[in-house]
Short mmCIF file of C-alpha atoms in Angstrom, two decimals:
data_model
loop_
_atom_site.label_atom_id
_atom_site.label_comp_id
_atom_site.label_asym_id
_atom_site.label_seq_id
_atom_site.Cartn_x
_atom_site.Cartn_y
_atom_site.Cartn_z
CA MET A 188 -55.24 3.78 -22.97
CA LYS A 189 -58.11 4.67 -20.60
CA TYR A 190 -55.75 7.03 -18.78
CA PHE A 191 -54.86 8.78 -22.06
CA ILE A 192 -58.54 9.19 -23.00
CA CYS A 193 -59.36 10.65 -19.58
CA ILE A 194 -56.48 13.14 -19.78
CA PHE A 195 -57.39 14.09 -23.36
CA THR A 196 -61.03 14.62 -22.37
CA LEU A 197 -60.03 16.76 -19.39
CA ILE A 198 -57.68 18.92 -21.47
CA PHE A 199 -60.25 19.29 -24.26
CA THR A 200 -62.91 20.35 -21.74
CA LEU A 201 -60.62 22.92 -20.14
CA PHE A 202 -59.61 24.50 -23.44
CA SER A 203 -63.08 24.50 -24.92
CA SER A 204 -64.54 26.19 -21.83
CA THR A 205 -62.00 29.03 -22.00
CA ASN A 206 -63.34 30.00 -25.42
CA GLN A 207 -66.88 30.43 -24.15
CA SER A 208 -68.06 33.94 -23.56
CA LEU A 209 -68.47 35.22 -20.04
CA SER A 210 -72.10 36.05 -20.73
CA GLU A 211 -74.47 33.13 -21.13
CA GLY A 212 -77.51 35.27 -21.77
CA ASN A 213 -80.50 35.13 -24.06
CA SER A 214 -80.61 37.94 -26.65
CA LYS A 215 -84.43 37.89 -26.88
CA ARG A 216 -84.70 38.27 -23.11
CA GLY A 217 -82.02 40.97 -23.26
CA GLU A 218 -83.93 42.86 -25.94
CA SER A 219 -87.11 42.74 -23.83
CA MET A 220 -85.22 43.96 -20.78
CA PHE A 221 -83.59 46.70 -22.86
CA GLN A 222 -87.03 47.90 -23.99
CA VAL A 223 -88.21 48.11 -20.39
CA HIS A 224 -85.10 49.55 -18.70
CA CYS A 225 -83.00 51.29 -21.36
CA GLN A 226 -85.05 52.29 -24.39
CA ALA A 227 -86.36 55.50 -22.81
CA CYS A 228 -82.82 56.92 -23.00
CA HIS A 229 -80.99 54.86 -25.67
CA THR A 230 -81.55 53.86 -29.30
CA THR A 231 -80.06 50.73 -30.88
CA SER A 232 -80.48 51.07 -34.65
CA GLU A 233 -77.68 52.01 -37.03
CA GLY A 234 -77.98 55.56 -38.31
CA ILE A 235 -80.57 56.62 -35.74
CA GLY A 236 -79.61 59.54 -33.54
CA TYR A 237 -79.48 59.58 -29.79
CA LYS A 238 -82.01 60.29 -27.07
CA VAL A 239 -80.90 61.33 -23.59
CA GLY A 240 -78.13 58.72 -23.82
CA PRO A 241 -76.08 57.63 -26.83
CA ASN A 242 -77.14 55.19 -29.54
CA LEU A 243 -75.83 51.78 -28.45
CA PHE A 244 -75.71 50.19 -31.90
CA GLY A 245 -72.22 48.70 -32.21
CA VAL A 246 -71.26 49.55 -28.63
CA PHE A 247 -69.67 46.15 -27.94
CA GLY A 248 -65.93 46.51 -28.56
CA ALA A 249 -66.11 50.32 -28.78
CA LYS A 250 -64.07 52.74 -26.70
CA ALA A 251 -66.16 54.39 -23.97
CA GLY A 252 -67.06 58.04 -24.44
CA GLN A 253 -65.69 58.22 -27.98
CA ARG A 254 -68.57 57.12 -30.20
CA ASP A 255 -71.24 59.22 -31.87
CA TYR A 256 -69.62 62.63 -32.06
CA SER A 257 -72.96 64.44 -32.00
CA PHE A 258 -73.35 63.11 -28.46
CA GLU A 259 -69.74 63.65 -27.35
CA ARG A 260 -70.39 66.80 -25.33
CA HIS A 261 -72.81 64.86 -23.10
CA TYR A 262 -70.32 62.20 -21.98
CA SER A 263 -68.86 62.72 -18.53
CA ARG A 264 -65.22 63.74 -18.37
CA ALA A 265 -64.54 60.53 -16.42
CA LEU A 266 -65.95 58.40 -19.24
CA LYS A 267 -64.16 60.29 -22.02
CA GLN A 268 -60.81 59.99 -20.24
CA SER A 269 -61.26 56.39 -19.07
CA LYS A 270 -59.80 54.43 -22.03
CA ILE A 271 -62.38 51.72 -21.26
CA ILE A 272 -63.29 49.31 -24.05
CA TRP A 273 -66.83 47.96 -23.81
CA ASN A 274 -66.14 44.24 -23.56
CA GLU A 275 -68.07 41.65 -21.52
CA LYS A 276 -66.10 42.21 -18.34
CA ASN A 277 -66.40 46.01 -18.38
CA LEU A 278 -70.07 45.92 -19.36
CA HIS A 279 -70.79 43.52 -16.50
CA TYR A 280 -69.20 45.84 -13.96
CA PHE A 281 -70.76 48.97 -15.49
CA LEU A 282 -74.25 47.50 -15.75
CA GLU A 283 -74.06 46.22 -12.17
CA ASN A 284 -73.29 49.66 -10.72
CA PRO A 285 -72.60 52.44 -13.26
CA LYS A 286 -71.56 55.11 -10.75
CA GLY A 287 -69.52 52.64 -8.70
CA PHE A 288 -67.71 51.36 -11.78
CA LEU A 289 -66.75 54.84 -12.92
CA PRO A 290 -67.25 57.70 -10.46
CA GLY A 291 -68.47 60.78 -12.30
CA THR A 292 -70.70 58.79 -14.65
CA LYS A 293 -73.79 60.77 -15.63
CA MET A 294 -76.11 57.84 -16.36
CA PRO A 295 -78.89 57.97 -13.74
CA PHE A 296 -79.44 54.21 -13.63
CA VAL A 297 -78.81 52.20 -10.46
CA GLY A 298 -77.80 49.05 -12.34
CA PHE A 299 -78.81 45.43 -12.73
CA ARG A 300 -77.91 43.61 -9.51
CA ASN A 301 -78.74 40.18 -10.93
CA LYS A 302 -75.89 38.68 -13.00
CA LYS A 303 -78.32 36.83 -15.29
CA ASP A 304 -80.03 40.11 -16.14
CA ARG A 305 -76.65 41.59 -17.08
CA ASP A 306 -75.88 38.46 -19.13
CA HIS A 307 -79.09 38.93 -21.12
CA ILE A 308 -78.48 42.64 -21.78
CA ILE A 309 -74.85 42.04 -22.79
CA THR A 310 -75.84 39.22 -25.13
CA TYR A 311 -78.33 41.59 -26.77
CA LEU A 312 -75.72 44.38 -27.05
CA LYS A 313 -73.31 41.92 -28.67
CA LYS A 314 -76.02 40.92 -31.14
CA ILE A 315 -76.54 44.52 -32.28
CA SER A 316 -72.81 45.16 -32.60
CA PRO A 317 -71.49 44.21 -36.06
#
């Protein structure tokens, strides 16, 4: 019986951990970081236009380079043709090194080298994506 309980616990732990998100960030911390590093170029409220960069409201799960048609002409050709979906994995790579993730990217940001910083930003972006 002890053997069965141990196996069951192990299996339950394995399956429950696979459902966790990749990002273990704090949305409040992500919002603060966004205000410092991103807000000069991006907006995050529904119905608000864009600044230098596109409005990021609802970006999580969206196809890269295809949102906000008023901004479409500003996207790089590489981004428009990429077929990238903004999920946790792609956002992690992009936010770590935008130009390295997708050569030809226009965003003049060097990236967040610290994984925890990316976790916080991604958690915030997920929060503002319905």
